[in-house]
Structure formats: C-alpha cells, structure tokens
Short mmCIF file of N, CA and C in Angstrom, two decimals:
data_model
loop_
_atom_site.label_atom_id
_atom_site.label_comp_id
_atom_site.label_asym_id
_atom_site.label_seq_id
_atom_site.Cartn_x
_atom_site.Cartn_y
_atom_site.Cartn_z
N MET A 1 68.51 7.96 -18.64
CA MET A 1 67.47 9.21 -18.42
C MET A 1 67.86 10.36 -18.19
N ARG A 2 67.85 11.08 -19.00
CA ARG A 2 68.52 12.40 -19.55
C ARG A 2 68.23 13.17 -18.50
N ASN A 3 69.25 14.55 -18.64
CA ASN A 3 69.96 15.16 -16.79
C ASN A 3 68.20 16.04 -16.59
N THR A 4 68.02 16.60 -18.15
CA THR A 4 66.92 17.44 -17.92
C THR A 4 65.42 16.91 -17.65
N GLN A 5 64.99 15.09 -17.68
CA GLN A 5 63.93 14.98 -16.82
C GLN A 5 64.39 14.49 -15.55
N ARG A 6 65.62 14.52 -14.91
CA ARG A 6 65.90 14.36 -13.31
C ARG A 6 65.31 15.45 -12.55
N PRO A 7 65.85 16.25 -13.00
CA PRO A 7 65.32 17.57 -11.43
C PRO A 7 63.51 17.71 -11.99
N PHE A 8 62.91 17.40 -12.99
CA PHE A 8 61.32 17.44 -12.89
C PHE A 8 60.75 16.46 -12.31
N LEU A 9 61.62 14.73 -12.22
CA LEU A 9 61.52 13.74 -11.65
C LEU A 9 61.23 14.36 -10.10
N LEU A 10 62.44 14.77 -9.48
CA LEU A 10 62.85 14.74 -8.02
C LEU A 10 61.70 16.10 -7.97
N LEU A 11 61.64 17.07 -8.46
CA LEU A 11 60.00 18.11 -8.07
C LEU A 11 59.21 17.34 -7.97
N SER A 12 58.85 16.34 -8.95
CA SER A 12 57.30 15.76 -8.47
C SER A 12 57.39 14.85 -7.64
N THR A 13 58.41 14.27 -7.34
CA THR A 13 58.73 13.10 -5.96
C THR A 13 58.39 14.33 -4.77
N LEU A 14 58.54 15.59 -4.92
CA LEU A 14 59.05 16.16 -3.50
C LEU A 14 57.47 16.28 -3.34
N LEU A 15 56.98 16.76 -4.38
CA LEU A 15 55.62 17.40 -4.12
C LEU A 15 54.75 16.34 -3.91
N VAL A 16 54.82 15.27 -3.91
CA VAL A 16 54.13 14.13 -4.07
C VAL A 16 53.91 14.17 -2.10
N PHE A 17 55.12 13.96 -1.51
CA PHE A 17 55.18 14.35 0.37
C PHE A 17 54.83 15.48 0.40
N LEU A 18 55.41 16.68 0.38
CA LEU A 18 55.05 18.02 0.80
C LEU A 18 53.73 18.38 0.68
N LEU A 19 52.77 18.09 -0.68
CA LEU A 19 51.64 18.50 -0.62
C LEU A 19 50.18 18.24 0.43
N PRO A 20 49.71 18.55 1.05
CA PRO A 20 48.96 18.23 2.31
C PRO A 20 48.09 17.09 1.65
N LEU A 21 47.46 16.29 2.31
CA LEU A 21 46.60 14.79 1.97
C LEU A 21 45.53 15.52 1.88
N PRO A 22 44.04 15.02 0.86
CA PRO A 22 43.20 15.41 1.33
C PRO A 22 42.64 14.52 2.92
N SER A 23 41.89 15.71 3.76
CA SER A 23 41.38 14.57 4.95
C SER A 23 40.68 13.91 4.48
N LEU A 24 40.84 12.63 5.46
CA LEU A 24 39.30 11.52 5.26
C LEU A 24 37.87 11.74 5.27
N SER A 25 37.32 12.78 5.63
CA SER A 25 36.39 13.27 5.96
C SER A 25 35.68 13.70 4.70
N LEU A 26 36.69 14.03 3.45
CA LEU A 26 35.89 14.43 2.33
C LEU A 26 36.46 13.41 1.26
N VAL A 27 37.24 12.68 1.86
CA VAL A 27 36.72 11.29 1.12
C VAL A 27 36.12 10.17 1.28
N SER A 28 35.76 10.07 2.86
CA SER A 28 34.69 8.87 2.60
C SER A 28 33.46 9.83 2.68
N ASN A 29 32.35 8.59 3.13
CA ASN A 29 30.82 9.51 3.10
C ASN A 29 30.05 10.09 4.14
N THR A 30 30.23 11.33 4.34
CA THR A 30 29.88 11.96 5.55
C THR A 30 28.67 12.01 5.80
N ARG A 31 28.32 12.05 6.94
CA ARG A 31 26.52 12.21 7.13
C ARG A 31 26.47 13.57 8.18
N ARG A 32 25.33 13.78 7.68
CA ARG A 32 25.06 15.34 8.44
C ARG A 32 24.60 15.02 9.79
N SER A 33 24.71 16.03 10.92
CA SER A 33 24.26 15.58 12.18
C SER A 33 22.64 16.30 12.16
N PRO A 34 21.78 15.32 12.31
CA PRO A 34 20.40 16.52 12.41
C PRO A 34 19.99 17.41 13.65
N LYS A 35 19.44 17.94 13.04
CA LYS A 35 19.04 19.06 13.78
C LYS A 35 17.97 18.48 15.44
N ILE A 36 18.42 18.98 16.27
CA ILE A 36 17.56 18.33 17.43
C ILE A 36 16.80 19.95 18.04
N SER A 37 15.55 19.63 18.71
CA SER A 37 14.84 20.51 18.85
C SER A 37 13.38 20.43 19.40
N ILE A 38 13.01 21.29 20.08
CA ILE A 38 11.72 20.87 20.76
C ILE A 38 10.35 21.33 19.54
N ALA A 39 9.33 20.05 19.40
CA ALA A 39 8.41 20.26 18.12
C ALA A 39 7.72 21.53 18.62
N THR A 40 7.31 22.25 17.46
CA THR A 40 6.28 23.25 17.20
C THR A 40 5.11 22.26 16.73
N LEU A 41 4.38 22.52 17.73
CA LEU A 41 2.64 21.92 17.38
C LEU A 41 1.85 22.84 16.74
N PRO A 42 1.34 23.09 16.37
CA PRO A 42 0.80 21.97 15.43
C PRO A 42 1.36 21.51 14.28
N THR A 43 2.42 22.60 13.79
CA THR A 43 3.58 22.73 12.56
C THR A 43 4.19 21.58 12.65
N ASP A 44 4.82 20.62 13.32
CA ASP A 44 5.61 19.41 13.26
C ASP A 44 4.96 18.07 13.33
N LEU A 45 2.97 18.18 13.81
CA LEU A 45 2.64 17.19 13.96
C LEU A 45 2.37 16.32 12.97
N PRO A 46 2.03 16.48 11.62
CA PRO A 46 1.86 15.52 10.48
C PRO A 46 3.23 15.40 9.99
N ALA A 47 4.82 15.60 10.08
CA ALA A 47 6.04 14.90 10.41
C ALA A 47 5.99 14.24 11.23
N ILE A 48 5.53 14.57 12.76
CA ILE A 48 6.01 13.37 13.59
C ILE A 48 4.79 11.80 13.62
N GLN A 49 3.83 12.47 13.03
CA GLN A 49 3.08 11.67 12.93
C GLN A 49 3.34 10.40 11.80
N ASP A 50 4.31 11.07 10.84
CA ASP A 50 4.92 10.17 9.70
C ASP A 50 6.06 9.48 10.09
N CYS A 51 6.74 9.81 10.53
CA CYS A 51 8.10 9.30 11.37
C CYS A 51 7.49 8.34 12.41
N ARG A 52 6.42 8.31 13.14
CA ARG A 52 6.21 7.33 14.12
C ARG A 52 5.49 6.14 13.00
N ARG A 53 4.46 6.46 12.46
CA ARG A 53 4.13 5.41 11.09
C ARG A 53 4.53 4.94 10.85
N SER A 54 6.25 4.87 10.80
CA SER A 54 6.89 4.25 9.67
C SER A 54 7.26 2.96 10.45
N ALA A 55 7.32 2.81 11.92
CA ALA A 55 7.42 1.81 12.82
C ALA A 55 6.38 0.77 12.70
N TYR A 56 5.70 0.71 11.82
CA TYR A 56 4.49 -0.49 11.22
C TYR A 56 4.38 -0.50 9.92
N GLY A 57 5.62 -0.12 9.03
CA GLY A 57 5.50 -0.38 7.94
C GLY A 57 3.98 -0.14 7.31
N ASP A 58 4.01 -0.70 6.46
CA ASP A 58 2.41 -1.11 5.90
C ASP A 58 1.38 -1.57 6.50
N LYS A 59 1.72 -1.59 7.74
CA LYS A 59 0.47 -2.09 7.97
C LYS A 59 -0.97 -1.08 8.41
N PRO A 60 -1.79 -1.59 8.29
CA PRO A 60 -3.39 -0.59 7.95
C PRO A 60 -3.24 0.02 9.52
N ASP A 61 -4.26 0.96 9.53
CA ASP A 61 -4.50 1.60 10.93
C ASP A 61 -5.30 0.77 11.69
N ASN A 62 -6.43 0.03 11.38
CA ASN A 62 -7.35 -0.49 11.31
C ASN A 62 -7.07 -2.37 11.97
N LYS A 63 -5.59 -2.33 11.49
CA LYS A 63 -4.82 -3.49 11.61
C LYS A 63 -4.18 -3.34 13.03
N LEU A 64 -3.75 -1.96 14.26
CA LEU A 64 -2.96 -1.22 14.74
C LEU A 64 -4.18 -1.39 16.39
N LEU A 65 -3.19 -1.76 17.06
CA LEU A 65 -3.90 -1.75 18.56
C LEU A 65 -3.94 -0.13 18.87
N SER A 66 -5.12 0.14 20.11
CA SER A 66 -4.89 0.83 20.45
C SER A 66 -4.04 1.99 20.69
N ALA A 67 -3.38 1.83 21.38
CA ALA A 67 -1.27 2.01 22.29
C ALA A 67 -0.63 2.37 20.67
N ALA A 68 -1.07 1.64 20.10
CA ALA A 68 -0.04 1.79 18.76
C ALA A 68 -0.56 2.91 17.85
N LYS A 69 -2.06 2.97 17.56
CA LYS A 69 -2.78 4.36 17.27
C LYS A 69 -2.33 5.69 17.41
N SER A 70 -2.21 5.01 18.95
CA SER A 70 -2.14 6.42 19.99
C SER A 70 -0.57 7.20 19.59
N PHE A 71 0.02 6.41 19.72
CA PHE A 71 1.78 6.58 19.45
C PHE A 71 1.90 6.90 18.30
N CYS A 72 1.23 6.90 17.21
CA CYS A 72 1.25 7.24 15.42
C CYS A 72 0.52 8.26 15.28
N ASN A 73 -0.75 8.55 16.04
CA ASN A 73 -0.92 9.87 15.93
C ASN A 73 -0.48 10.72 16.66
N ALA A 74 0.34 10.40 17.66
CA ALA A 74 0.94 11.83 18.73
C ALA A 74 0.18 11.91 19.78
N ASP A 75 -0.85 11.56 19.98
CA ASP A 75 -1.52 12.04 20.88
C ASP A 75 -1.57 12.45 21.77
N GLN A 76 -0.45 11.87 22.65
CA GLN A 76 -0.18 12.44 24.03
C GLN A 76 0.55 13.65 23.95
N ILE A 77 1.54 13.95 23.05
CA ILE A 77 2.41 15.62 22.96
C ILE A 77 1.25 16.48 22.76
N GLN A 78 0.07 16.29 22.41
CA GLN A 78 -1.01 16.95 22.26
C GLN A 78 -1.66 17.66 23.36
N LYS A 79 -1.48 17.10 24.63
CA LYS A 79 -1.81 17.70 25.69
C LYS A 79 -1.28 18.55 26.60
N GLU A 80 -1.58 18.92 27.19
CA GLU A 80 -0.50 20.08 28.51
C GLU A 80 0.25 19.46 28.95
N GLY A 81 1.09 19.86 29.51
CA GLY A 81 2.54 19.20 30.14
C GLY A 81 2.96 17.97 29.35
N TYR A 82 3.40 18.05 28.48
CA TYR A 82 4.22 17.26 27.48
C TYR A 82 4.97 17.88 26.28
N ILE A 83 6.20 17.57 25.88
CA ILE A 83 7.07 18.08 24.96
C ILE A 83 7.50 17.01 24.48
N CYS A 84 7.83 17.10 22.94
CA CYS A 84 8.17 16.15 22.19
C CYS A 84 9.12 16.70 21.59
N ILE A 85 10.51 15.55 22.14
CA ILE A 85 12.44 16.46 21.35
C ILE A 85 12.08 15.53 19.60
N ILE A 86 12.55 16.77 18.71
CA ILE A 86 12.55 15.73 17.46
C ILE A 86 13.78 15.82 16.64
N ALA A 87 13.91 14.87 16.04
CA ALA A 87 15.43 15.17 15.17
C ALA A 87 15.26 15.33 13.91
N LYS A 88 15.34 16.32 13.28
CA LYS A 88 15.19 16.63 11.73
C LYS A 88 16.58 16.42 11.01
N ASN A 89 16.42 15.65 9.90
CA ASN A 89 17.63 15.36 9.00
C ASN A 89 17.24 15.91 7.71
N SER A 90 17.54 16.71 7.09
CA SER A 90 16.98 17.38 5.66
C SER A 90 15.57 17.69 5.52
N GLY A 91 15.17 18.70 6.49
CA GLY A 91 13.95 18.77 7.24
C GLY A 91 12.73 17.59 7.45
N SER A 92 13.10 16.21 7.26
CA SER A 92 12.52 15.48 7.52
C SER A 92 12.54 14.60 8.78
N VAL A 93 11.48 14.59 9.91
CA VAL A 93 11.79 14.18 11.36
C VAL A 93 11.98 12.88 11.10
N VAL A 94 13.17 12.27 11.71
CA VAL A 94 13.59 10.91 11.83
C VAL A 94 14.04 10.33 12.93
N GLY A 95 13.06 11.17 13.99
CA GLY A 95 13.41 10.78 15.33
C GLY A 95 12.44 11.38 16.70
N THR A 96 11.89 10.80 17.36
CA THR A 96 10.78 11.50 18.81
C THR A 96 11.28 11.01 19.78
N ALA A 97 11.24 11.91 20.52
CA ALA A 97 11.21 11.21 22.24
C ALA A 97 10.59 12.44 22.85
N ASP A 98 9.27 11.92 23.93
CA ASP A 98 8.45 12.58 24.37
C ASP A 98 8.93 12.68 25.95
N LEU A 99 8.41 14.15 26.66
CA LEU A 99 8.59 14.19 28.07
C LEU A 99 7.67 14.73 28.46
N ASN A 100 7.19 13.94 30.00
CA ASN A 100 6.06 14.70 30.51
C ASN A 100 6.39 15.31 31.44
N THR A 101 6.41 16.57 31.92
CA THR A 101 7.10 17.62 32.51
C THR A 101 6.48 17.57 34.14
N ARG A 102 5.50 17.03 33.96
CA ARG A 102 4.21 16.94 35.07
C ARG A 102 5.11 15.79 36.18
N THR A 103 5.66 14.56 35.48
CA THR A 103 5.73 13.29 35.96
C THR A 103 7.18 12.78 35.87
N ASN A 104 8.08 13.32 34.44
CA ASN A 104 9.42 13.87 34.50
C ASN A 104 9.40 12.16 33.70
N ILE A 105 8.65 11.60 33.39
CA ILE A 105 8.72 10.38 32.31
C ILE A 105 8.85 10.74 31.08
N VAL A 106 9.46 10.05 30.47
CA VAL A 106 10.48 9.75 28.79
C VAL A 106 9.24 8.73 28.55
N ASN A 107 8.66 9.19 27.12
CA ASN A 107 7.68 8.06 26.56
C ASN A 107 8.13 8.39 24.82
N ASN A 108 7.92 7.24 23.82
CA ASN A 108 8.31 7.29 22.36
C ASN A 108 9.25 7.65 21.84
N VAL A 109 10.42 7.28 22.74
CA VAL A 109 11.63 7.74 22.05
C VAL A 109 11.81 6.53 20.65
N TYR A 110 12.11 7.01 19.37
CA TYR A 110 11.80 6.43 18.70
C TYR A 110 12.72 6.95 17.31
N VAL A 111 13.23 6.12 16.67
CA VAL A 111 13.91 6.44 15.46
C VAL A 111 14.10 5.62 14.12
N ARG A 112 13.20 6.43 13.41
CA ARG A 112 13.21 5.26 11.81
C ARG A 112 14.07 4.87 11.70
N LYS A 113 14.23 3.55 11.38
CA LYS A 113 14.93 2.71 10.95
C LYS A 113 16.13 2.76 10.03
N GLU A 114 15.99 3.51 9.29
CA GLU A 114 16.94 3.92 8.29
C GLU A 114 17.58 5.03 8.84
N ALA A 115 17.55 5.51 10.01
CA ALA A 115 18.22 6.40 10.29
C ALA A 115 19.01 6.01 11.56
N ARG A 116 19.05 4.58 12.13
CA ARG A 116 19.32 4.53 13.52
C ARG A 116 21.11 3.98 12.97
N GLN A 117 21.82 3.82 14.51
CA GLN A 117 23.02 3.50 14.54
C GLN A 117 23.59 4.96 13.90
N GLN A 118 23.10 5.99 14.49
CA GLN A 118 23.82 7.21 14.11
C GLN A 118 23.70 8.15 15.17
N GLY A 119 23.46 7.61 16.03
CA GLY A 119 23.56 8.55 17.71
C GLY A 119 22.41 9.57 17.54
N ILE A 120 21.36 9.19 17.04
CA ILE A 120 20.55 10.13 17.15
C ILE A 120 19.85 9.79 18.12
N ALA A 121 19.38 8.71 18.61
CA ALA A 121 18.76 8.57 19.95
C ALA A 121 19.47 9.22 21.24
N ARG A 122 20.96 8.77 21.16
CA ARG A 122 21.36 9.86 22.47
C ARG A 122 21.05 11.48 21.80
N LEU A 123 21.42 11.95 21.37
CA LEU A 123 20.75 13.16 20.85
C LEU A 123 19.87 13.92 21.44
N MET A 124 18.50 13.13 21.11
CA MET A 124 17.67 13.24 21.61
C MET A 124 17.24 13.05 22.93
N MET A 125 17.97 12.16 23.48
CA MET A 125 17.72 11.92 25.20
C MET A 125 18.68 12.98 25.86
N GLU A 126 19.75 13.23 25.33
CA GLU A 126 20.54 14.90 25.76
C GLU A 126 19.60 15.52 25.88
N ALA A 127 18.84 15.85 24.94
CA ALA A 127 18.09 17.30 24.42
C ALA A 127 17.25 16.85 26.07
N VAL A 128 16.55 15.68 26.20
CA VAL A 128 15.34 15.76 27.18
C VAL A 128 15.94 15.95 28.36
N VAL A 129 17.33 15.44 28.41
CA VAL A 129 17.78 15.28 30.11
C VAL A 129 17.71 16.94 30.27
N GLU A 130 18.60 17.53 29.26
CA GLU A 130 18.95 19.28 29.44
C GLU A 130 17.37 20.10 30.07
N TYR A 131 16.72 19.45 29.00
CA TYR A 131 15.21 20.42 29.14
C TYR A 131 14.84 19.93 30.29
N ALA A 132 14.65 18.55 30.83
CA ALA A 132 13.84 18.65 32.30
C ALA A 132 15.27 19.04 33.16
N ILE A 133 16.51 19.09 33.56
CA ILE A 133 17.10 19.56 34.42
C ILE A 133 16.90 21.57 34.31
N MET A 134 16.39 21.98 33.38
CA MET A 134 16.32 23.21 33.65
C MET A 134 14.80 23.16 34.60
N ASP A 135 13.93 22.24 34.77
CA ASP A 135 13.01 22.32 35.51
C ASP A 135 13.21 21.97 37.06
N LYS A 136 14.58 21.62 37.07
CA LYS A 136 15.30 20.83 38.39
C LYS A 136 14.63 19.77 39.62
N PRO A 137 14.15 18.91 37.99
CA PRO A 137 13.62 17.73 38.81
C PRO A 137 14.41 16.96 39.41
N SER A 138 14.37 15.65 40.08
CA SER A 138 15.11 14.92 41.04
C SER A 138 15.55 13.76 40.49
N ASN A 139 14.89 12.78 39.24
CA ASN A 139 15.15 12.17 38.65
C ASN A 139 14.14 11.91 37.34
N LEU A 140 14.79 11.20 36.18
CA LEU A 140 13.89 10.90 34.91
C LEU A 140 13.58 9.45 35.46
N LYS A 141 12.30 8.99 34.79
CA LYS A 141 11.83 7.64 34.14
C LYS A 141 11.36 7.19 33.12
N LEU A 142 11.44 6.20 32.92
CA LEU A 142 11.11 5.68 31.41
C LEU A 142 10.94 4.38 31.80
N THR A 143 10.04 3.53 30.74
CA THR A 143 10.22 2.33 30.52
C THR A 143 10.54 1.38 29.40
N VAL A 144 11.35 0.73 29.38
CA VAL A 144 11.90 -0.14 28.15
C VAL A 144 11.31 -1.29 28.41
N MET A 145 11.47 -2.04 27.05
CA MET A 145 11.53 -3.65 26.62
C MET A 145 12.61 -4.24 26.97
N SER A 146 12.55 -5.05 27.62
CA SER A 146 14.01 -5.99 28.14
C SER A 146 14.70 -6.28 27.12
N LYS A 147 14.01 -6.72 26.01
CA LYS A 147 14.93 -7.43 25.03
C LYS A 147 15.27 -6.01 23.68
N ASN A 148 14.87 -5.17 23.99
CA ASN A 148 15.19 -3.32 23.53
C ASN A 148 17.00 -3.18 23.77
N ILE A 149 17.52 -4.60 23.15
CA ILE A 149 19.32 -4.54 23.58
C ILE A 149 20.25 -2.76 23.47
N ALA A 150 19.80 -2.31 22.24
CA ALA A 150 20.36 -1.00 22.07
C ALA A 150 19.69 -0.12 22.56
N ALA A 151 18.20 -0.10 22.92
CA ALA A 151 17.89 1.19 23.89
C ALA A 151 18.22 0.88 25.55
N VAL A 152 18.15 -0.63 25.75
CA VAL A 152 18.70 -0.53 26.88
C VAL A 152 20.46 -0.44 27.64
N SER A 153 20.95 -0.80 26.53
CA SER A 153 22.17 -0.02 26.40
C SER A 153 22.92 1.43 26.92
N LEU A 154 21.78 2.02 25.66
CA LEU A 154 22.23 3.70 25.61
C LEU A 154 21.49 4.28 27.05
N TYR A 155 20.55 3.62 27.47
CA TYR A 155 19.92 4.13 28.55
C TYR A 155 20.98 4.00 29.78
N LYS A 156 21.36 2.81 29.70
CA LYS A 156 22.56 2.83 30.77
C LYS A 156 23.80 3.32 30.77
N LYS A 157 24.06 3.79 29.27
CA LYS A 157 25.38 4.23 29.44
C LYS A 157 25.28 6.02 29.65
N MET A 158 23.71 6.37 29.40
CA MET A 158 23.17 7.73 29.85
C MET A 158 23.22 7.95 31.14
N GLY A 159 23.20 6.83 32.44
CA GLY A 159 23.20 6.72 33.61
C GLY A 159 22.10 6.48 34.39
N PHE A 160 20.98 5.68 33.46
CA PHE A 160 19.58 5.01 33.74
C PHE A 160 19.75 3.78 34.35
N ARG A 161 19.16 3.38 35.31
CA ARG A 161 19.52 2.49 35.96
C ARG A 161 18.10 1.70 36.55
N ALA A 162 17.93 0.16 36.07
CA ALA A 162 16.83 -0.75 36.76
C ALA A 162 16.92 -0.72 38.15
N LEU A 163 16.27 -0.34 38.75
CA LEU A 163 16.31 -0.19 40.09
C LEU A 163 15.14 -1.93 40.89
N GLY A 164 15.34 -1.91 42.11
CA GLY A 164 14.58 -2.99 42.41
C GLY A 164 14.26 -4.22 42.13
N VAL A 165 13.09 -4.79 42.00
CA VAL A 165 13.08 -5.67 41.16
C VAL A 165 13.27 -5.40 39.74
N TYR A 166 13.23 -4.58 38.66
CA TYR A 166 13.37 -4.20 37.64
C TYR A 166 15.01 -4.61 37.66
N GLY A 167 16.02 -4.37 38.54
CA GLY A 167 17.41 -4.80 38.80
C GLY A 167 17.62 -6.00 38.39
N GLY A 168 17.00 -6.77 39.27
CA GLY A 168 16.83 -8.04 39.30
C GLY A 168 16.44 -9.05 37.79
N LEU A 169 15.56 -8.40 37.03
CA LEU A 169 14.97 -9.03 36.04
C LEU A 169 16.13 -8.45 34.86
N ASP A 170 16.63 -7.48 35.01
CA ASP A 170 17.46 -6.56 33.62
C ASP A 170 18.51 -7.70 33.82
N ALA A 171 19.39 -8.24 34.91
CA ALA A 171 20.46 -9.08 34.74
C ALA A 171 19.89 -10.76 34.25
N LEU A 172 18.72 -11.16 34.50
CA LEU A 172 18.25 -11.82 33.87
C LEU A 172 17.94 -11.77 32.42
N SER A 173 17.53 -10.55 32.17
CA SER A 173 17.40 -10.57 30.54
C SER A 173 18.12 -11.11 29.35
N SER A 174 19.47 -10.86 29.89
CA SER A 174 20.47 -11.73 29.11
C SER A 174 20.44 -13.03 28.48
N VAL A 175 20.09 -13.97 29.75
CA VAL A 175 19.57 -14.87 29.49
C VAL A 175 17.93 -15.60 29.77
N THR A 176 17.35 -15.30 29.61
CA THR A 176 15.82 -15.34 29.43
C THR A 176 15.31 -15.27 28.50
N PRO A 177 14.23 -16.24 27.78
CA PRO A 177 13.80 -15.47 25.87
C PRO A 177 12.86 -14.33 26.40
N LEU A 178 12.17 -14.22 27.78
CA LEU A 178 11.21 -13.39 28.17
C LEU A 178 11.55 -12.06 27.83
N ASN A 179 10.53 -11.59 27.05
CA ASN A 179 10.81 -10.31 26.82
C ASN A 179 9.93 -9.30 28.12
N PHE A 180 10.42 -8.52 28.84
CA PHE A 180 9.50 -7.50 29.75
C PHE A 180 9.93 -6.47 29.75
N SER A 181 8.57 -5.78 30.32
CA SER A 181 8.77 -4.13 30.51
C SER A 181 9.47 -3.75 31.98
N MET A 182 10.61 -3.16 31.58
CA MET A 182 11.51 -2.40 32.68
C MET A 182 11.65 -1.12 32.73
N GLN A 183 11.73 -0.62 34.06
CA GLN A 183 11.67 0.19 34.27
C GLN A 183 12.85 0.86 34.88
N MET A 184 13.32 2.17 34.38
CA MET A 184 14.45 2.71 34.52
C MET A 184 14.69 4.12 35.33
N GLU A 185 15.25 4.78 35.68
CA GLU A 185 15.30 5.68 36.53
C GLU A 185 17.08 6.52 36.67
N LYS A 186 16.97 7.91 35.90
CA LYS A 186 18.14 8.82 36.19
C LYS A 186 18.01 9.50 37.24
N LYS A 187 18.98 9.54 38.33
CA LYS A 187 19.13 10.75 39.22
C LYS A 187 19.73 12.34 38.38
N LEU A 188 18.98 13.08 38.41
CA LEU A 188 19.07 14.49 38.12
C LEU A 188 19.59 15.07 39.32
N SER A 189 21.35 15.07 39.71
CA SER A 189 21.77 16.10 40.85
C SER A 189 22.95 16.76 40.62
#
C-alpha cells in the first residue's frame, strides 16, 4: 500500500467509529401510537360499529344473537350515562371500551384482531380508570370470560381482582376446560 492511501484508510476507519449510528427506531418498523379519546356521538358511531362488527367476520347480521347485534350496533353507548373510549389509528377506530358512569361497570372492551398485542386495550382501560376517578367512585367492575387469558391477565395487572366465589373460580380457570363469566373489581382509592 502506498503512503498516500494510508491516511485515507485511517481516516475512513476512524469515521466509522466516530459517526453516530442510526437509532434502532429508525431502522426497525415502528408503530404509531393510537389516539385514545372519548367518542363523539353521533359522529364516531359508524366507525365504532364498523370496529365492533369486525369481531364477527363475515357472519351476516341475521345470524347473530341479539346480544351480538347490540354490541355491533353500539346500542348501549347511545343511552344516557354511558361513555365510549375509542382508540384511533390513522383515523380508523381500532378499539372500544364502554363505561356506565352510573354503575361504574366497564363493558365491551374490544380491539380489532389486526391491532392486538400493541397495548391498545391497556391504553383504553387506563383512560376508563382516569375518567372514572374524576367522578370519584370507590371501584370499577367488569365481567370477562375466564378463558380470555389476555384480558384476564391485563385486568389483573391493572389491579382488578376476582372476588368471592369468582376468586376461587379464577384459580380453577387454568385447570378446567370450562369457560365461565367472571366478575372482577378494582378499588379506586
């Protein structure tokens, strides 16, 4: 190697170590955080209905049970005393969570299949808790199916507990094939 090339080689080697590397977030695929808000009715209603309808795939409405139709139509949140927390990603509703502000019961926590495992349910539930605390209730309640492991796990991490007989059933849920409706509660003090 000639002497004129050595300084260039040395300089280029030093530059490799001295220049900042691109951050990992620029290199990897990043997901945009969804916007969590209280739904504005009737403006958000069609998008909420579309989101909830995705829970049933291509099943026609006339094949749904009345409770499923009510869920899809978002009947509950159109009544006084209810709010609906929504998660929007790129303008599309990807999740919903309802709160009955009179009874402090959380219902219809749902995230579209393609948007799951991104912390959206947690963000919506945190917004529900934050909203409920403003009204100063002593607790929040919800019902969840025992085999919905992801939901039960999330609620437990957020401080919800299965009380009374449901606490015993919760302990059995990992060893029994039965799928039962389990009531959970979180103290807000």
